[in-house]
PDB file of C-alpha atoms and ligand atoms in Angstrom:
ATOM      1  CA  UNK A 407      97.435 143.363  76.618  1.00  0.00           C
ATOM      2  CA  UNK A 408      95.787 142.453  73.694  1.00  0.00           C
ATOM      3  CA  UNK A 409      94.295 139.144  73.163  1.00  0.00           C
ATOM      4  CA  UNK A 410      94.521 138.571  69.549  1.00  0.00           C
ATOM      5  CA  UNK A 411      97.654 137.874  67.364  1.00  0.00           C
ATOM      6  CA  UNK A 412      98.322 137.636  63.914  1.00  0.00           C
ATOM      7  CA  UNK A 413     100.248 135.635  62.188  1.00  0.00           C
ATOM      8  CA  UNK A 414     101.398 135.726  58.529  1.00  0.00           C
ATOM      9  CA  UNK A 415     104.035 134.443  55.860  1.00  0.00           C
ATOM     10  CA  UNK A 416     104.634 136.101  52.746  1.00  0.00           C
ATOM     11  CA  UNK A 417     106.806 135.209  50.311  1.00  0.00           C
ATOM     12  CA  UNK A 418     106.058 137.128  46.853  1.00  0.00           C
ATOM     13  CA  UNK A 419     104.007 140.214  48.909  1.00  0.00           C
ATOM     14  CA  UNK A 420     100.204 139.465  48.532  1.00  0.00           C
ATOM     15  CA  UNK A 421      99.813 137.717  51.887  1.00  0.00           C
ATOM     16  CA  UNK A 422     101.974 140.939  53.663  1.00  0.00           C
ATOM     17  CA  UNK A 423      99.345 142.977  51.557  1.00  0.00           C
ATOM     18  CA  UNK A 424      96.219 141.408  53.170  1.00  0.00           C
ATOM     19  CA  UNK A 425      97.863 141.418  56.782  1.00  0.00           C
ATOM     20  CA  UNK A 426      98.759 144.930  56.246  1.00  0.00           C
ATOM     21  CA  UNK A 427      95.254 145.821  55.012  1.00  0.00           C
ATOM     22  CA  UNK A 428      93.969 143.682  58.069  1.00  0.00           C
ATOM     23  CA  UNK A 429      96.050 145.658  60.715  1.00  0.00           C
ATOM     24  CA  UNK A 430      94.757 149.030  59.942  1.00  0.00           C
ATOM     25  CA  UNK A 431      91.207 147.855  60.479  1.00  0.00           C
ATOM     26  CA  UNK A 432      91.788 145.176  63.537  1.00  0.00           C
ATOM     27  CA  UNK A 433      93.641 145.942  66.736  1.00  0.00           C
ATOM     28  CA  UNK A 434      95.847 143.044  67.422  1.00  0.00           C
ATOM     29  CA  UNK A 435      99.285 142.287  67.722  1.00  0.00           C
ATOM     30  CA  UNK A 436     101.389 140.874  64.551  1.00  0.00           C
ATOM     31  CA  UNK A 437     104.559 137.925  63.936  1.00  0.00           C
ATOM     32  CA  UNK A 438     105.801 137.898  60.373  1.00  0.00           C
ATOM     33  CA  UNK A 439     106.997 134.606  60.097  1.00  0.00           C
ATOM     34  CA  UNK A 440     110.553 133.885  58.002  1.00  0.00           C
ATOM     35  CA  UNK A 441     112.725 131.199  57.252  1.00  0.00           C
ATOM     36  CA  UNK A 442     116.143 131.264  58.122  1.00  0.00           C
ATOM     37  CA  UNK A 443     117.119 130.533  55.228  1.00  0.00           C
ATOM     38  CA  UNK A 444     115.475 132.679  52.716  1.00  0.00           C
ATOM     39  CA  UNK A 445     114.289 131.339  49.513  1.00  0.00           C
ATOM     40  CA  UNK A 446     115.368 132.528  46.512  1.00  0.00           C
ATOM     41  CA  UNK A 447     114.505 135.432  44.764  1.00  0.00           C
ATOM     42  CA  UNK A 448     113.855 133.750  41.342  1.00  0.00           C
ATOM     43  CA  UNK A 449     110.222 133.139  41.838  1.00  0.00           C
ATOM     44  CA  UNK A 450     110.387 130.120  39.055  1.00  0.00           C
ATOM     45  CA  UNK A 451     112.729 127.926  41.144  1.00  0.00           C
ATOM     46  CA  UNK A 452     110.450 128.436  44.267  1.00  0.00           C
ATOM     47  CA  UNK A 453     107.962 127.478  41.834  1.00  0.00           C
ATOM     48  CA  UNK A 454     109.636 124.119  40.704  1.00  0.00           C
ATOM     49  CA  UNK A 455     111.513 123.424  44.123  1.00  0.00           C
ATOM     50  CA  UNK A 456     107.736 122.694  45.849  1.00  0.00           C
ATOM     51  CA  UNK A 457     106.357 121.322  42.922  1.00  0.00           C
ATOM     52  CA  UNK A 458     107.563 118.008  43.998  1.00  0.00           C
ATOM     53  CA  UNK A 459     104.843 116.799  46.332  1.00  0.00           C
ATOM     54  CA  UNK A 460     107.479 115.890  49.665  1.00  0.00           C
ATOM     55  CA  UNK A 461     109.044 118.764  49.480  1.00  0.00           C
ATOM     56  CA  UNK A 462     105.840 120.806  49.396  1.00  0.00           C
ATOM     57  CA  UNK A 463     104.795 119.135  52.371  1.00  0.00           C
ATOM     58  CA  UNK A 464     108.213 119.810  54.164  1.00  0.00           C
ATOM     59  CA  UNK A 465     108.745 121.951  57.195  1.00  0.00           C
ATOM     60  CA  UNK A 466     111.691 124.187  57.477  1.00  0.00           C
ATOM     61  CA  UNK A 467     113.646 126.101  59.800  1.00  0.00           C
ATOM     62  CA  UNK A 468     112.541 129.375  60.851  1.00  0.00           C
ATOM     63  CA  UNK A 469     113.890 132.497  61.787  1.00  0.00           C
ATOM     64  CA  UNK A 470     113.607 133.123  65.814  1.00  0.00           C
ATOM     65  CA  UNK A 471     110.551 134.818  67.479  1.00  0.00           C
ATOM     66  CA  UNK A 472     109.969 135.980  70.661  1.00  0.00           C
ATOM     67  CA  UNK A 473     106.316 136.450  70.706  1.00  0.00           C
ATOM     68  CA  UNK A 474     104.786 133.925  73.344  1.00  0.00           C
ATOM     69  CA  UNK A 475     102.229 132.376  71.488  1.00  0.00           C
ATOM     70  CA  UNK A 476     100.557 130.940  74.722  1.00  0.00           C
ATOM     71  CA  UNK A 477      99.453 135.075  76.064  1.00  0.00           C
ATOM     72  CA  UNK A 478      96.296 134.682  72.681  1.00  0.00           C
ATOM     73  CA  UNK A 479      92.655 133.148  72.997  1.00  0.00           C
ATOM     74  CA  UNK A 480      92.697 134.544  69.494  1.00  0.00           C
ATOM     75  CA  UNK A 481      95.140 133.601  66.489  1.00  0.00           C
ATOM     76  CA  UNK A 482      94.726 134.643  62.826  1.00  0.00           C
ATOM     77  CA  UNK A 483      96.663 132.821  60.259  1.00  0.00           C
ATOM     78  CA  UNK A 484      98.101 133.792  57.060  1.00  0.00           C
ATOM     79  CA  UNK A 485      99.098 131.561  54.142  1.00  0.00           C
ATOM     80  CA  UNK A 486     100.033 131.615  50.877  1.00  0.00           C
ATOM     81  CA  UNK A 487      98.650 128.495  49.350  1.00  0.00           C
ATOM     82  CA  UNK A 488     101.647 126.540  47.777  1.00  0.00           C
ATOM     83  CA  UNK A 489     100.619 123.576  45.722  1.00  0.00           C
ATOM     84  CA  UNK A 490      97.807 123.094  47.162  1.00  0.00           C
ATOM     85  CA  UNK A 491      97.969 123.694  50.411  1.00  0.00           C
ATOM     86  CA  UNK A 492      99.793 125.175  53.321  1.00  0.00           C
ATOM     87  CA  UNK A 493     103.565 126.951  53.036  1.00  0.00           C
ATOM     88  CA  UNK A 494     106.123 125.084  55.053  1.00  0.00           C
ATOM     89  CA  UNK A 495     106.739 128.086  57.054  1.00  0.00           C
ATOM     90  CA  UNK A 496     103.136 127.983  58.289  1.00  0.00           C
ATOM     91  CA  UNK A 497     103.521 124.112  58.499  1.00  0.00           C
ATOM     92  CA  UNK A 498     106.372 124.741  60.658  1.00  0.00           C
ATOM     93  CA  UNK A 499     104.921 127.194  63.067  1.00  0.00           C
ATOM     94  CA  UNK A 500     101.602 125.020  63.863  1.00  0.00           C
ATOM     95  CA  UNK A 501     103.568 122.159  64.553  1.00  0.00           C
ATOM     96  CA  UNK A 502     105.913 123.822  66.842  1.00  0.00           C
ATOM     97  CA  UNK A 503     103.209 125.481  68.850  1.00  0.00           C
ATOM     98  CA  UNK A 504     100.250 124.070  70.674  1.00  0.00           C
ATOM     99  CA  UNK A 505      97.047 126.023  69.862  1.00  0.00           C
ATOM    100  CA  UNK A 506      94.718 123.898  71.503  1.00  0.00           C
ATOM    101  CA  UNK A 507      91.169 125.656  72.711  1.00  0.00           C
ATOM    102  CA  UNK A 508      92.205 128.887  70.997  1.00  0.00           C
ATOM    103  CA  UNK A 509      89.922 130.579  68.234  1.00  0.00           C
ATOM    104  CA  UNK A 510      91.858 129.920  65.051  1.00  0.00           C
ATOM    105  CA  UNK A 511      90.683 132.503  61.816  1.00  0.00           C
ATOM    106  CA  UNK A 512      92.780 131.813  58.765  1.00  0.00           C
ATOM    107  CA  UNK A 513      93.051 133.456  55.515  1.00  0.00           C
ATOM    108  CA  UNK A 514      94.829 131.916  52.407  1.00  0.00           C
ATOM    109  CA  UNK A 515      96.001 134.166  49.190  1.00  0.00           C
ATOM    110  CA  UNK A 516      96.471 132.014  46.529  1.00  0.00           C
ATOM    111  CA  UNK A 517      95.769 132.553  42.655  1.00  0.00           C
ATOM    112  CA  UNK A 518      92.240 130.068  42.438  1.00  0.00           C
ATOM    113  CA  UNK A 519      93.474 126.760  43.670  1.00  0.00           C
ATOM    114  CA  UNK A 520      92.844 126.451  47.261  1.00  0.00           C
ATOM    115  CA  UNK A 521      93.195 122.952  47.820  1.00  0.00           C
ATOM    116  CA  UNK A 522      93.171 121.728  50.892  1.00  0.00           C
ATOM    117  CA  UNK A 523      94.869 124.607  52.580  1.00  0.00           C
ATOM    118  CA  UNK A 524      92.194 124.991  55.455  1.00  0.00           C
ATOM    119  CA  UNK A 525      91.502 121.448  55.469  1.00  0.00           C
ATOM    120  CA  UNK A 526      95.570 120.952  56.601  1.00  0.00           C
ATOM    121  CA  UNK A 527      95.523 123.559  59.124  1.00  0.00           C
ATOM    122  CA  UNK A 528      92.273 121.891  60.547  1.00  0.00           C
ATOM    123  CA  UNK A 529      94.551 118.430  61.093  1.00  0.00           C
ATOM    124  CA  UNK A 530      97.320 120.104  62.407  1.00  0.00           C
ATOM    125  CA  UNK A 531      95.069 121.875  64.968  1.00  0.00           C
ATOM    126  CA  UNK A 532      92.442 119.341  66.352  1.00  0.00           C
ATOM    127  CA  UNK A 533      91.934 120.527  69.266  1.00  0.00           C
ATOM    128  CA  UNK A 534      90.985 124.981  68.303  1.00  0.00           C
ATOM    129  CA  UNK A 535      87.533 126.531  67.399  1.00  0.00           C
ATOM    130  CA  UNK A 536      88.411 127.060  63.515  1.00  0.00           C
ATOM    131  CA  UNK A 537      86.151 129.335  61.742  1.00  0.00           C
ATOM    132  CA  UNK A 538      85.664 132.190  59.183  1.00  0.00           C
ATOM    133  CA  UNK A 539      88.273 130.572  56.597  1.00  0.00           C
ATOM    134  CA  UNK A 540      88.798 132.965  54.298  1.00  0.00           C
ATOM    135  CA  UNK A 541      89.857 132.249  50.407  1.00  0.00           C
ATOM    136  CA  UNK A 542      91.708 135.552  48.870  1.00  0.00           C
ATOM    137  CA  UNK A 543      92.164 135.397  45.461  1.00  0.00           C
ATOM    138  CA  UNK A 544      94.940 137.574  43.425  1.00  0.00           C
ATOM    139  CA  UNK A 545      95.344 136.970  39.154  1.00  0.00           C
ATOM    140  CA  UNK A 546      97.123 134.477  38.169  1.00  0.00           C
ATOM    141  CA  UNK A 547     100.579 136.914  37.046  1.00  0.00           C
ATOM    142  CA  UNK A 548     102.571 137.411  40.480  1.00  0.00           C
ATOM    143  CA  UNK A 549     103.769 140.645  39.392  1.00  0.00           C
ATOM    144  CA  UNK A 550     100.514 142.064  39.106  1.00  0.00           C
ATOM    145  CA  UNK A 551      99.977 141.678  43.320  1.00  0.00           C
ATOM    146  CA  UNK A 552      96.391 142.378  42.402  1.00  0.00           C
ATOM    147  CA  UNK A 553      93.239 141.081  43.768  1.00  0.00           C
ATOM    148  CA  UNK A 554      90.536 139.295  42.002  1.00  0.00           C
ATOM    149  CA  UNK A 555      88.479 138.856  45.186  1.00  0.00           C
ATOM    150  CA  UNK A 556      86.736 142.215  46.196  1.00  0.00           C
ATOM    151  CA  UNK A 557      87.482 144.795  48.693  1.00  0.00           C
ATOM    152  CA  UNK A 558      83.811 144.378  49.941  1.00  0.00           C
ATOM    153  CA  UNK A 559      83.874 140.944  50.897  1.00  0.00           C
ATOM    154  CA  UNK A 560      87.498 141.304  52.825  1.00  0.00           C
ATOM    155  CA  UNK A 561      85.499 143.824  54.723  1.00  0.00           C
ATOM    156  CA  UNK A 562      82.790 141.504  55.657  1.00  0.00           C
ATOM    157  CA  UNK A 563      85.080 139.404  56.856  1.00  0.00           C
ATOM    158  CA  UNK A 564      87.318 141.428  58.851  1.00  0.00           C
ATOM    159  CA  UNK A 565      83.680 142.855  60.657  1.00  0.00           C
ATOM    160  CA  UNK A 566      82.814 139.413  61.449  1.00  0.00           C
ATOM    161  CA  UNK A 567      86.741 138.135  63.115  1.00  0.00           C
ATOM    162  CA  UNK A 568      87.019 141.830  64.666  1.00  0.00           C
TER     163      UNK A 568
HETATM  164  C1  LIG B 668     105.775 127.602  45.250  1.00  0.00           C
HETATM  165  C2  LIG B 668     104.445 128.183  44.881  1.00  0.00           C
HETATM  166  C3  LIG B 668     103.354 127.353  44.732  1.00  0.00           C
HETATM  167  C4  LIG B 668     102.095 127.876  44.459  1.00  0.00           C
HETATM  168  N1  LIG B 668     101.021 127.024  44.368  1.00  0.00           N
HETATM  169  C5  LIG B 668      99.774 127.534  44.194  1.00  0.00           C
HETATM  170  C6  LIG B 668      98.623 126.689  44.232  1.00  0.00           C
HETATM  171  O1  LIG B 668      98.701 125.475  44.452  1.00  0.00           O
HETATM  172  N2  LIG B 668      97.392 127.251  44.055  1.00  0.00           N
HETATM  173  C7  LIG B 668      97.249 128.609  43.809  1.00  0.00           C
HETATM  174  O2  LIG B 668      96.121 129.065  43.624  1.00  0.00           O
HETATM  175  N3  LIG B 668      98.321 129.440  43.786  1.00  0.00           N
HETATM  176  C8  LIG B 668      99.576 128.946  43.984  1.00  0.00           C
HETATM  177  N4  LIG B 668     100.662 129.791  44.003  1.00  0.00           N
HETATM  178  C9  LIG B 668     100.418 131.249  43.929  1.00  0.00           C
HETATM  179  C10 LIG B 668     100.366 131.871  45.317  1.00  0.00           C
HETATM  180  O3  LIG B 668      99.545 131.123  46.205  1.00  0.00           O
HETATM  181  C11 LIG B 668      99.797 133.295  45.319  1.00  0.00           C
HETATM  182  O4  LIG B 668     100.473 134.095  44.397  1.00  0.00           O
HETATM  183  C12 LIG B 668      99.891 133.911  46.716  1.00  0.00           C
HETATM  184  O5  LIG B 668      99.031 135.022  46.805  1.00  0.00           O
HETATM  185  C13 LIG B 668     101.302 134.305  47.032  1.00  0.00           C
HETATM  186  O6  LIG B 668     101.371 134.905  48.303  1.00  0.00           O
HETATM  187  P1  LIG B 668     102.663 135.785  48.703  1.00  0.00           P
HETATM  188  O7  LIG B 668     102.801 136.852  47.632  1.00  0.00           O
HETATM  189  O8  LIG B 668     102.330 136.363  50.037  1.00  0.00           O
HETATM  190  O9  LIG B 668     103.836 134.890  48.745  1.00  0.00           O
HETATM  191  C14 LIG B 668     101.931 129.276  44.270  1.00  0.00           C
HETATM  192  C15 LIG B 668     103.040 130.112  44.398  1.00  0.00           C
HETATM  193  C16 LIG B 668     104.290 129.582  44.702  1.00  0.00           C
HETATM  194  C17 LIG B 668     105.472 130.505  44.855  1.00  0.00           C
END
């Protein structure tokens, strides 16, 4: 069994690009988190919808999984950032589970404004060993899905979590 899960949202792409990318290089098993009810494809009203500062702090419903969270010593977390933080789909899924004393690594893609993504995911987990945070930085133009952060340092990263 392995020992080491990751999990991801993605709603535009980049963050499914970095777990991909992650997944040929680190032997673990994956859950792609999704809402159950999907958010729209027009990127501008996602945009506006979570510009309002309660909503972007929501949680939602999501989609079922059957991956029991409780079998990994070692979880890595993807988020998009979304204003500034955390995605409510990520939100959602550390509130709903317990990952006390388990190794947290999380990675956020996000377009240069971090926040206080990792500082969130630190509250909402008091009680894990957090480290290697890891800020992944695409341009600014979503359809570009291109990276301004270099391949070399995700591959110093990925050496030190494997
Ligand atoms: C609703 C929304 C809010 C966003 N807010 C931020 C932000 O606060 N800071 C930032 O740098 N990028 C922000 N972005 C850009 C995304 O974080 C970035 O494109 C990310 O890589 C998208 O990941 P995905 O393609 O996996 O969904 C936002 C994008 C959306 C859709």
């Amino acid at each position: 069994m392995n020992n080491s899960l990751l999990v991801y949202f993605s709603y535009n792409g980049n963050t499914k690009m970095i777990a991909d990318y992650i997944l040929n290089k680190i032997n673990c098993d994956v859950l792609e988190l999704k809402p159950k009810i999907k958010y729209s494809d027009d990127y501008q009203s996602v945009v506006d919808e979570y510009q309002n500062n309660e909503t972007a702090k929501s949680t939602t419903k999501l989609e079922d999984y059957k991956i029991d969270i409780d079998k990994y010593e070692k979880v890595i977390i993807g988020s998009p950032v979304w204003w500034y933080t955390i995605t409510p789909v990520i939100r959602t899924f550390l509130k709903d589970n317990d990952l006390s004393g388990k190794t947290i690594i999380t990675f956020a893609t996000n377009a240069g404004w971090l926040g206080r993504t990792f500082k969130e995911i630190k509250e909402l987990c008091p009680n894990s060993t957090i480290k290697n945070e890891m800020n992944i930085v695409f341009t600014t133009n979503h359809k570009e899905h291109k990276l301004k952060t270099e391949y070399k340092e995700i591959d110093e990263w990925i050496e030190k979590i494997k």
